[in-house]
């Protein structure tokens, strides 16, 4: 298993194998790179491929874990109080996972579409907590392309802070039984910090130095102490248990007793017992063994490889984020399913045939009823035709249903009402009277005539409006002047609709 740590300055690679339940270091590689190579996936992949092929070509076939810079992701632990309504037999409900990852996206100040989320279920059932990690999607895609160029069998992408802390905890001596710890990994330009309770990371943090931390007067050292105090104050505000020990591990450049001096200063300033951790603890090495000083700069790569070898460590895989844990697939024989399918198909066919037979019986019964009633239906049809002929001679009456009343209009009533409403014969006379049905079936009457003055025409329309026999009187055309009629010089045309339910008398 290859653990690969890619920084802005160099490539650091370690190869581990699992033998008899222990991790054995096969070897380490390191090569400097430029800033241009570090920002180009093509160039970085070629540099990594050349490094492996130059020293250990067979390693290219090994599965690999690459770690992402800590600034490109974050980790959040959700305790049992938050998850007790979401967990069911150690499984997180999908709606809860969506809610928690959206909360992570808001904390990361980035859209969820730009993030890759992974949920670590390791020991979730026994601890009642989940770790949810978020990584920058563009960074994940960058290393995916880089691994493709290098020809690696890439299996995992992990955060550098998680890999470094896993390496420190893996190297912890068995006699250290404290449950609440601070794990601190210090390099010349940055530090990785993790707060743990019951070997479960509660909070991860990292920060960079302008200068390597040294004595008490060093600004980087004071900044380190300030960051540690802030983390512990957060625990005090939450009334959580304070750490009982600080596990301290160093990167390169802390030889010549500087590491021990710095450990003593931290113990005095933090008032917590400090235990130095060497990376070779818990590892086996080939002959001749690799000096511990040379492994100090490879601790993040070691942690990544240990996680890839499936040691009891918590972590993430942003290359293949599983998020929701898949349901266990239960394999069943196909024969019971085939028998069940055949039974269902047979039942459907029988039910269909039963429905078809029932519908045919109903259809035959209806045809028999029609045949029996055919003579009576012919008599009814003939009576209907006779009534339709006869009803034309009966007067219309809208108080009765349309099929029971006649359709004849009372012509004398119409002429009588017109005579009553029409102006005096000295003032006007009718030249044409037309009675007909319109498209809607209503009866309309059109009155055409001549008048001496236009006022007689207007008065006639007013009287038609007040009549109970006529409704909606309107001019069929404008009032025209008749040139060859000096006594009645104006011609008019009026149309109105008959009210059929009104009876008038002369």
Coordinates of C-alpha atoms in Angstrom, one line a residue:
X1 CA 0.0 0.0 0.0
X2 CA 1.4 3.4 -1.0
X3 CA 0.8 6.5 1.1
X4 CA 1.5 9.7 -0.9
X5 CA 2.0 13.1 0.6
X6 CA 2.2 15.9 -2.0
X7 CA 3.3 19.3 -0.7
X8 CA 4.2 22.5 -2.5
X9 CA 7.9 21.6 -2.1
X10 CA 8.2 17.9 -2.6
X11 CA 6.7 14.4 -3.1
X12 CA 6.9 12.1 -0.1
X13 CA 5.9 8.4 -0.6
X14 CA 6.0 5.4 1.8
X15 CA 5.2 1.8 1.0
X16 CA 3.7 -0.5 3.7
X17 CA 2.8 -4.1 3.7
X18 CA 0.6 -6.0 6.2
X19 CA 2.3 -9.1 7.6
X20 CA 0.9 -11.1 10.5
X21 CA -1.4 -8.3 11.6
X22 CA 1.5 -5.8 11.6
X23 CA 2.5 -3.0 9.3
X24 CA 6.0 -3.4 7.7
X25 CA 7.7 -0.5 6.0
X26 CA 9.0 -1.5 2.6
X27 CA 10.7 1.8 1.9
X28 CA 10.3 5.5 1.4
X29 CA 10.9 7.9 -1.5
X30 CA 11.2 11.6 -1.7
X31 CA 11.7 14.1 -4.6
X32 CA 11.6 17.9 -4.8
X33 CA 9.1 19.6 -7.1
X34 CA 8.6 23.2 -8.3
X35 CA 5.5 25.4 -7.6
X36 CA 4.7 25.1 -11.3
X37 CA 4.6 21.3 -11.1
X38 CA 2.6 21.4 -7.8
X39 CA -0.2 23.3 -9.6
X40 CA -0.2 21.2 -12.8
X41 CA -1.8 17.7 -12.5
X42 CA -0.1 16.6 -15.7
X43 CA 3.4 17.7 -14.6
X44 CA 2.8 16.4 -11.0
X45 CA 1.7 13.0 -12.3
X46 CA 4.8 12.7 -14.5
X47 CA 7.1 13.6 -11.7
X48 CA 5.5 11.0 -9.4
X49 CA 5.7 8.3 -12.1
X50 CA 9.3 9.1 -12.8
X51 CA 10.2 8.9 -9.1
X52 CA 8.6 5.4 -8.7
X53 CA 10.0 4.0 -12.0
X54 CA 13.5 5.2 -11.1
X55 CA 13.7 3.6 -7.7
X56 CA 11.0 0.9 -7.3
X57 CA 9.2 0.3 -10.6
X58 CA 7.1 -2.6 -9.0
X59 CA 5.5 -0.2 -6.6
X60 CA 3.4 1.3 -9.5
X61 CA 1.2 -1.8 -9.2
X62 CA 0.5 -1.2 -5.5
X63 CA -2.8 0.4 -4.4
X64 CA -2.3 4.0 -3.4
X65 CA -3.8 6.5 -0.9
X66 CA -3.2 10.2 -1.6
X67 CA -3.8 12.9 1.0
X68 CA -5.4 16.3 0.4
X69 CA -4.1 19.5 2.0
X70 CA -5.9 20.2 5.2
X71 CA -7.1 23.6 3.9
X72 CA -9.1 21.8 1.2
X73 CA -11.5 20.1 3.6
X74 CA -12.9 19.9 7.1
X75 CA -14.2 17.3 9.5
X76 CA -17.3 17.5 11.8
X77 CA -18.2 15.1 14.5
X78 CA -21.9 14.7 15.3
X79 CA -22.4 13.3 18.8
X80 CA -25.1 10.9 20.0
X81 CA -27.4 13.7 21.2
X82 CA -27.7 14.9 17.6
X83 CA -28.0 11.5 16.0
X84 CA -30.2 9.5 18.3
X85 CA -33.3 10.4 16.2
X86 CA -31.4 9.7 12.9
X87 CA -29.6 6.4 13.6
X88 CA -31.4 3.1 13.2
X89 CA -29.3 0.1 14.0
X90 CA -26.2 2.2 13.3
X91 CA -27.5 3.3 9.9
X92 CA -28.0 7.0 9.1
X93 CA -31.3 7.8 7.4
X94 CA -31.0 9.5 4.0
X95 CA -32.9 12.6 5.0
X96 CA -30.6 13.0 8.0
X97 CA -27.5 12.6 5.9
X98 CA -28.7 15.3 3.5
X99 CA -29.5 17.6 6.4
X100 CA -26.1 17.1 8.0
X101 CA -24.1 17.6 4.8
X102 CA -26.0 20.8 4.0
X103 CA -25.0 22.0 7.5
X104 CA -21.4 21.1 6.6
X105 CA -21.6 23.1 3.4
X106 CA -22.8 26.2 5.3
X107 CA -19.9 25.9 7.7
X108 CA -17.5 25.5 4.8
X109 CA -18.9 28.7 3.1
X110 CA -19.2 27.0 -0.3
X111 CA -22.0 25.6 -2.4
X112 CA -22.7 21.9 -1.7
X113 CA -22.2 21.2 -5.5
X114 CA -18.6 22.2 -5.1
X115 CA -18.0 19.8 -2.2
X116 CA -17.5 16.0 -1.9
X117 CA -19.0 14.6 1.3
X118 CA -18.1 11.3 2.9
X119 CA -19.5 9.7 6.1
X120 CA -17.3 7.5 8.3
X121 CA -19.3 4.8 9.9
X122 CA -16.3 3.3 11.7
X123 CA -17.4 2.4 15.2
X124 CA -20.5 4.5 14.8
X125 CA -22.7 1.8 16.3
X126 CA -20.6 1.4 19.4
X127 CA -19.7 5.1 19.9
X128 CA -23.0 6.6 18.8
X129 CA -21.1 9.3 16.8
X130 CA -20.5 9.9 13.1
X131 CA -17.7 11.7 11.4
X132 CA -18.7 13.6 8.3
X133 CA -15.9 15.0 6.1
X134 CA -16.0 17.6 3.3
X135 CA -13.4 18.1 0.6
X136 CA -13.1 20.6 -2.3
X137 CA -14.4 18.8 -5.4
X138 CA -11.9 20.6 -7.7
X139 CA -9.0 19.4 -5.5
X140 CA -10.4 15.8 -5.6
X141 CA -10.6 16.0 -9.4
X142 CA -7.1 17.4 -9.6
X143 CA -5.6 14.4 -7.8
X144 CA -7.8 12.0 -9.8
X145 CA -6.3 13.4 -13.0
X146 CA -2.8 13.3 -11.5
X147 CA -3.1 9.6 -10.5
X148 CA -4.3 8.8 -14.0
X149 CA -1.2 10.4 -15.5
X150 CA 1.1 8.6 -13.1
X151 CA -0.6 5.3 -13.8
X152 CA -1.4 4.7 -10.1
X153 CA -4.0 2.3 -8.7
X154 CA -5.6 5.1 -6.7
X155 CA -8.0 3.7 -4.0
X156 CA -8.5 6.5 -1.5
X157 CA -8.2 10.3 -1.1
X158 CA -7.9 11.4 2.5
X159 CA -7.4 14.7 4.4
X160 CA -3.8 15.3 5.6
X161 CA -5.0 16.2 9.1
X162 CA -6.8 12.8 9.5
X163 CA -3.8 10.9 8.1
X164 CA -1.3 12.7 10.4
X165 CA -3.5 12.1 13.5
X166 CA -4.0 8.5 12.6
X167 CA -0.2 8.0 12.4
X168 CA 0.3 9.6 15.8
X169 CA -2.4 7.5 17.4
X170 CA -1.1 4.3 15.8
X171 CA 2.3 4.9 17.3
X172 CA 0.9 5.5 20.8
X173 CA 2.3 3.0 23.3
X174 CA -0.2 0.5 24.7
X175 CA 0.5 1.5 28.3
X176 CA -1.0 5.0 27.7
X177 CA -4.6 4.4 28.8
X178 CA -5.9 7.9 28.9
X179 CA -9.2 8.4 27.0
X180 CA -9.0 12.1 26.5
X181 CA -6.0 13.2 24.5
X182 CA -4.5 16.0 22.4
X183 CA -2.6 14.8 19.3
X184 CA -0.1 17.3 18.0
X185 CA 2.1 16.9 14.9
X186 CA 4.6 19.7 14.4
X187 CA 6.5 20.4 11.2
X188 CA 8.7 23.3 10.3
X189 CA 6.0 25.2 8.5
X190 CA 2.7 24.0 10.0
X191 CA 1.1 22.0 12.8
X192 CA -1.8 19.5 12.8
X193 CA -3.9 19.3 16.1
X194 CA -6.6 16.9 17.1
X195 CA -8.7 16.6 20.2
X196 CA -9.7 13.0 21.0
X197 CA -12.0 11.3 23.5
X198 CA -12.0 7.5 23.6
X199 CA -9.8 7.5 20.5
X200 CA -12.5 9.4 18.6
X201 CA -11.4 12.7 17.0
X202 CA -13.6 15.4 18.3
X203 CA -12.0 18.4 16.6
X204 CA -9.3 18.9 14.0
X205 CA -7.4 22.0 13.4
X206 CA -4.2 23.1 11.6
X207 CA -2.3 26.3 11.1
X208 CA 0.9 27.4 9.4
X209 CA 4.0 29.1 10.7
X210 CA 6.1 31.9 9.2
X211 CA 9.2 30.4 11.0
X212 CA 9.7 27.0 12.7
X213 CA 8.7 27.1 16.4
X214 CA 11.6 27.3 18.8
X215 CA 12.1 28.7 22.3
X216 CA 9.5 30.6 24.4
X217 CA 10.3 33.9 22.8
X218 CA 9.7 32.6 19.3
X219 CA 6.5 34.1 17.7
X220 CA 5.5 30.8 16.1
X221 CA 5.8 29.0 19.4
X222 CA 3.6 31.6 21.1
X223 CA 1.0 31.3 18.3
X224 CA 1.0 27.5 18.8
X225 CA 0.4 27.9 22.5
X226 CA -2.4 30.4 21.8
X227 CA -4.1 28.0 19.4
X228 CA -3.9 25.1 21.9
X229 CA -5.4 27.3 24.7
X230 CA -8.3 28.3 22.4
X231 CA -9.1 24.7 21.7
X232 CA -9.1 23.8 25.4
X233 CA -11.2 26.9 26.3
X234 CA -13.8 25.6 23.8
X235 CA -14.0 22.4 25.8
X236 CA -14.3 24.3 29.0
X237 CA -17.2 26.4 27.6
X238 CA -19.0 23.2 26.6
X239 CA -18.2 21.7 30.0
X240 CA -16.5 18.8 28.3
X241 CA -13.7 16.7 29.9
X242 CA -10.2 18.3 29.5
X243 CA -7.4 16.3 27.8
X244 CA -5.3 14.1 30.2
X245 CA -2.3 13.9 27.9
X246 CA -0.7 15.6 24.9
X247 CA 0.8 13.2 22.3
X248 CA 3.6 15.1 20.5
X249 CA 5.2 14.1 17.3
X250 CA 7.7 16.0 15.1
X251 CA 8.4 16.3 11.5
X252 CA 11.9 16.9 10.0
X253 CA 14.3 19.5 11.3
X254 CA 13.7 19.0 15.1
X255 CA 16.9 17.1 15.9
X256 CA 19.8 18.0 18.2
X257 CA 17.6 18.1 21.3
X258 CA 15.2 20.8 20.0
X259 CA 12.3 18.3 20.1
X260 CA 12.8 17.5 23.8
X261 CA 13.2 21.2 24.7
X262 CA 10.0 22.0 22.9
X263 CA 8.2 19.1 24.6
X264 CA 9.3 20.4 28.0
X265 CA 8.1 23.9 27.2
X266 CA 4.7 22.7 26.1
X267 CA 4.3 20.6 29.2
X268 CA 5.0 23.7 31.4
X269 CA 2.8 26.1 29.4
X270 CA -0.1 23.7 28.8
X271 CA 0.1 22.0 32.3
X272 CA -0.6 18.7 30.6
X273 CA 1.7 15.6 30.6
X274 CA 3.4 15.5 27.2
X275 CA 4.5 12.2 25.6
X276 CA 6.7 12.2 22.5
X277 CA 5.7 9.8 19.8
X278 CA 8.2 8.3 17.3
X279 CA 6.7 7.2 13.9
X280 CA 8.5 3.8 13.9
X281 CA 6.6 2.6 17.0
X282 CA 4.2 -0.2 16.1
X283 CA 5.9 -0.7 12.7
X284 CA 8.3 -3.3 11.5
X285 CA 11.1 -2.6 9.1
X286 CA 13.2 -4.6 6.8
X287 CA 16.9 -5.2 7.4
X288 CA 18.6 -2.8 7.7
X289 CA 15.9 -0.8 9.5
X290 CA 15.0 2.8 8.4
X291 CA 16.2 5.3 11.0
X292 CA 13.4 7.0 12.9
X293 CA 14.6 10.5 12.0
X294 CA 14.0 9.7 8.3
X295 CA 10.4 8.6 9.0
X296 CA 9.5 11.8 10.9
X297 CA 8.7 13.6 7.7
X298 CA 6.5 10.8 6.4
X299 CA 4.0 10.6 9.2
X300 CA 1.0 11.8 7.1
X301 CA 1.9 9.4 4.3
X302 CA 2.3 6.6 6.9
X303 CA -1.2 7.4 8.3
X304 CA -2.7 7.3 4.8
X305 CA -1.1 3.9 4.1
X306 CA -2.2 2.5 7.4
X307 CA -5.7 3.5 6.7
X308 CA -5.5 1.9 3.3
X309 CA -4.4 -1.3 4.9
X310 CA -7.6 -1.2 7.0
X311 CA -6.1 -0.9 10.4
X312 CA -8.5 0.2 13.1
X313 CA -8.4 3.9 12.2
X314 CA -11.1 6.4 11.4
X315 CA -11.0 8.3 8.1
X316 CA -12.6 9.1 4.8
X317 CA -12.4 8.2 1.1
X318 CA -13.3 11.2 -1.0
X319 CA -12.4 9.3 -4.2
X320 CA -15.3 6.9 -3.6
X321 CA -17.6 8.7 -1.0
X322 CA -20.1 6.2 0.2
X323 CA -22.2 8.7 2.3
X324 CA -25.2 6.4 3.0
X325 CA -24.1 2.9 3.9
X326 CA -25.6 0.5 1.3
X327 CA -28.1 -2.1 2.4
X328 CA -26.8 -5.6 2.6
X329 CA -27.8 -7.6 -0.4
X330 CA -29.7 -10.8 0.4
X331 CA -29.2 -13.4 -2.3
X332 CA -32.2 -15.6 -2.9
X333 CA -32.8 -18.5 -5.4
X334 CA -34.6 -17.6 -8.6
X335 CA -36.8 -20.7 -8.5
X336 CA -39.2 -19.4 -5.8
X337 CA -39.5 -16.2 -7.8
X338 CA -40.2 -18.1 -11.0
X339 CA -42.9 -20.2 -9.3
X340 CA -44.5 -17.0 -7.8
X341 CA -44.4 -15.2 -11.1
X342 CA -46.1 -18.2 -12.9
X343 CA -48.8 -18.3 -10.2
X344 CA -49.5 -14.6 -10.5
X345 CA -49.7 -14.9 -14.4
X346 CA -52.0 -17.9 -14.2
X347 CA -54.3 -16.0 -11.7
X348 CA -54.4 -13.0 -13.9
X349 CA -55.4 -15.1 -17.0
X350 CA -58.1 -16.9 -15.0
X351 CA -59.5 -13.6 -13.7
X352 CA -59.4 -12.1 -17.2
X353 CA -61.3 -15.0 -18.7
X354 CA -63.9 -14.8 -15.9
X355 CA -64.5 -11.1 -16.7
X356 CA -64.8 -11.8 -20.4
X357 CA -67.4 -14.5 -19.8
X358 CA -69.3 -12.3 -17.5
X359 CA -69.4 -9.4 -20.0
X360 CA -70.5 -11.7 -22.8
X361 CA -73.4 -13.0 -20.6
X362 CA -74.5 -9.4 -19.9
X363 CA -74.3 -8.5 -23.6
X364 CA -76.5 -11.5 -24.6
X365 CA -79.1 -10.5 -21.9
X366 CA -79.2 -7.0 -23.3
X367 CA -79.7 -8.2 -26.9
X368 CA -82.6 -10.4 -25.7
X369 CA -84.2 -7.5 -23.9
X370 CA -83.9 -5.3 -27.1
X371 CA -85.5 -8.0 -29.2
X372 CA -88.4 -8.4 -26.8
X373 CA -89.1 -4.7 -26.7
X374 CA -88.6 -4.0 -30.4
X375 CA -92.4 -4.0 -31.3
X376 CA -93.3 -1.7 -28.4
X377 CA -90.4 0.6 -29.4
X378 CA -91.7 0.9 -32.9
X379 CA -95.2 1.8 -31.6
X380 CA -93.7 4.5 -29.4
X381 CA -91.6 5.9 -32.3
X382 CA -94.7 6.1 -34.5
X383 CA -96.7 7.9 -31.7
X384 CA -93.8 10.4 -31.4
X385 CA -93.9 11.1 -35.1
X386 CA -97.7 11.7 -35.0
X387 CA -97.4 14.0 -32.0
X388 CA -94.7 16.1 -33.8
X389 CA -97.0 16.6 -36.7
X390 CA -100.0 17.5 -34.5
X391 CA -98.1 19.9 -32.1
X392 CA -97.6 22.3 -34.9
X393 CA -101.3 23.1 -34.8
X394 CA -101.3 23.8 -31.0
X395 CA -100.5 27.2 -29.4
X396 CA -97.1 27.5 -27.8
X397 CA -97.0 27.5 -24.0
X398 CA -93.7 28.0 -22.2
X399 CA -95.2 26.9 -18.9
X400 CA -95.0 23.3 -20.3
X401 CA -91.9 21.3 -21.2
X402 CA -90.8 21.8 -24.8
X403 CA -91.9 18.3 -25.9
X404 CA -95.4 18.7 -24.4
X405 CA -96.3 22.2 -25.8
X406 CA -97.3 23.3 -29.3
X407 CA -95.3 25.4 -31.6
X408 CA -98.1 27.6 -33.2
X409 CA -97.9 31.4 -32.6
X410 CA -101.0 33.5 -32.0
X411 CA -100.8 35.7 -35.1
X412 CA -104.0 37.7 -34.2
X413 CA -102.5 38.5 -30.8
X414 CA -99.4 39.9 -32.5
X415 CA -101.4 42.0 -35.0
X416 CA -103.7 43.3 -32.2
X417 CA -100.7 44.4 -30.1
X418 CA -99.0 46.1 -33.0
X419 CA -102.2 47.9 -33.9
X420 CA -102.5 49.1 -30.3
X421 CA -98.9 50.3 -30.1
X422 CA -98.5 51.7 -33.7
X423 CA -98.9 55.5 -34.2
X424 CA -102.0 57.0 -35.7
X425 CA -102.5 56.2 -39.4
X426 CA -102.3 59.9 -40.2
X427 CA -98.7 59.8 -38.8
X428 CA -97.4 56.5 -40.1
X429 CA -98.3 53.3 -42.0
X430 CA -96.7 49.8 -42.4
X431 CA -95.3 48.7 -45.7
X432 CA -94.0 45.3 -44.7
X433 CA -94.4 42.9 -41.7
X434 CA -92.1 39.9 -41.6
X435 CA -92.4 37.1 -38.9
X436 CA -89.6 34.4 -38.8
X437 CA -87.4 32.3 -36.5
X438 CA -83.7 33.2 -36.0
X439 CA -80.8 30.7 -35.6
X440 CA -81.5 30.2 -31.9
X441 CA -85.1 29.3 -32.5
X442 CA -86.7 32.5 -31.2
X443 CA -89.4 34.2 -33.2
X444 CA -88.5 37.7 -34.5
X445 CA -90.8 40.3 -36.2
X446 CA -89.5 43.0 -38.5
X447 CA -91.7 46.0 -39.1
X448 CA -91.1 48.3 -42.1
X449 CA -93.0 51.5 -42.8
X450 CA -93.1 55.3 -43.4
X451 CA -93.7 58.1 -41.0
X452 CA -94.3 61.9 -41.3
X453 CA -91.8 62.8 -38.6
X454 CA -88.9 61.0 -36.9
X455 CA -90.5 61.6 -33.5
X456 CA -93.3 59.2 -34.3
X457 CA -90.7 56.5 -35.1
X458 CA -88.9 57.1 -31.7
X459 CA -92.2 57.0 -29.8
X460 CA -93.1 53.7 -31.4
X461 CA -89.9 52.1 -30.2
X462 CA -90.6 53.4 -26.6
X463 CA -94.0 51.8 -26.7
X464 CA -92.6 48.5 -27.9
X465 CA -90.2 48.5 -24.9
X466 CA -93.1 48.8 -22.5
X467 CA -95.0 46.0 -24.2
X468 CA -95.4 42.5 -22.6
X469 CA -95.5 40.8 -26.0
X470 CA -92.3 42.3 -27.6
X471 CA -88.8 42.5 -26.2
X472 CA -85.5 44.0 -27.3
X473 CA -86.8 46.3 -30.0
X474 CA -84.0 47.8 -32.1
X475 CA -83.7 49.6 -35.4
X476 CA -82.9 47.2 -38.3
X477 CA -81.4 50.1 -40.1
X478 CA -81.1 53.9 -40.1
X479 CA -84.1 56.2 -40.7
X480 CA -84.1 56.9 -44.4
X481 CA -85.6 59.8 -46.3
X482 CA -88.1 58.9 -49.1
X483 CA -87.7 61.4 -51.9
X484 CA -90.9 60.7 -53.8
X485 CA -93.2 60.7 -50.7
X486 CA -93.9 64.2 -49.5
X487 CA -96.6 63.2 -46.9
X488 CA -94.5 60.4 -45.3
X489 CA -90.9 61.4 -46.2
X490 CA -89.1 59.0 -43.7
X491 CA -88.8 55.2 -44.0
X492 CA -88.0 53.0 -40.9
X493 CA -87.3 49.4 -40.1
X494 CA -87.6 47.9 -36.5
X495 CA -86.8 44.3 -35.3
X496 CA -87.9 42.8 -32.0
X497 CA -88.3 39.4 -30.4
X498 CA -91.6 37.9 -29.4
X499 CA -92.4 36.9 -25.8
X500 CA -94.2 33.7 -26.3
X501 CA -95.6 33.3 -22.8
X502 CA -97.6 36.5 -23.0
X503 CA -101.2 36.6 -24.2
X504 CA -102.8 39.9 -25.2
X505 CA -106.3 40.6 -26.4
X506 CA -107.5 43.2 -28.9

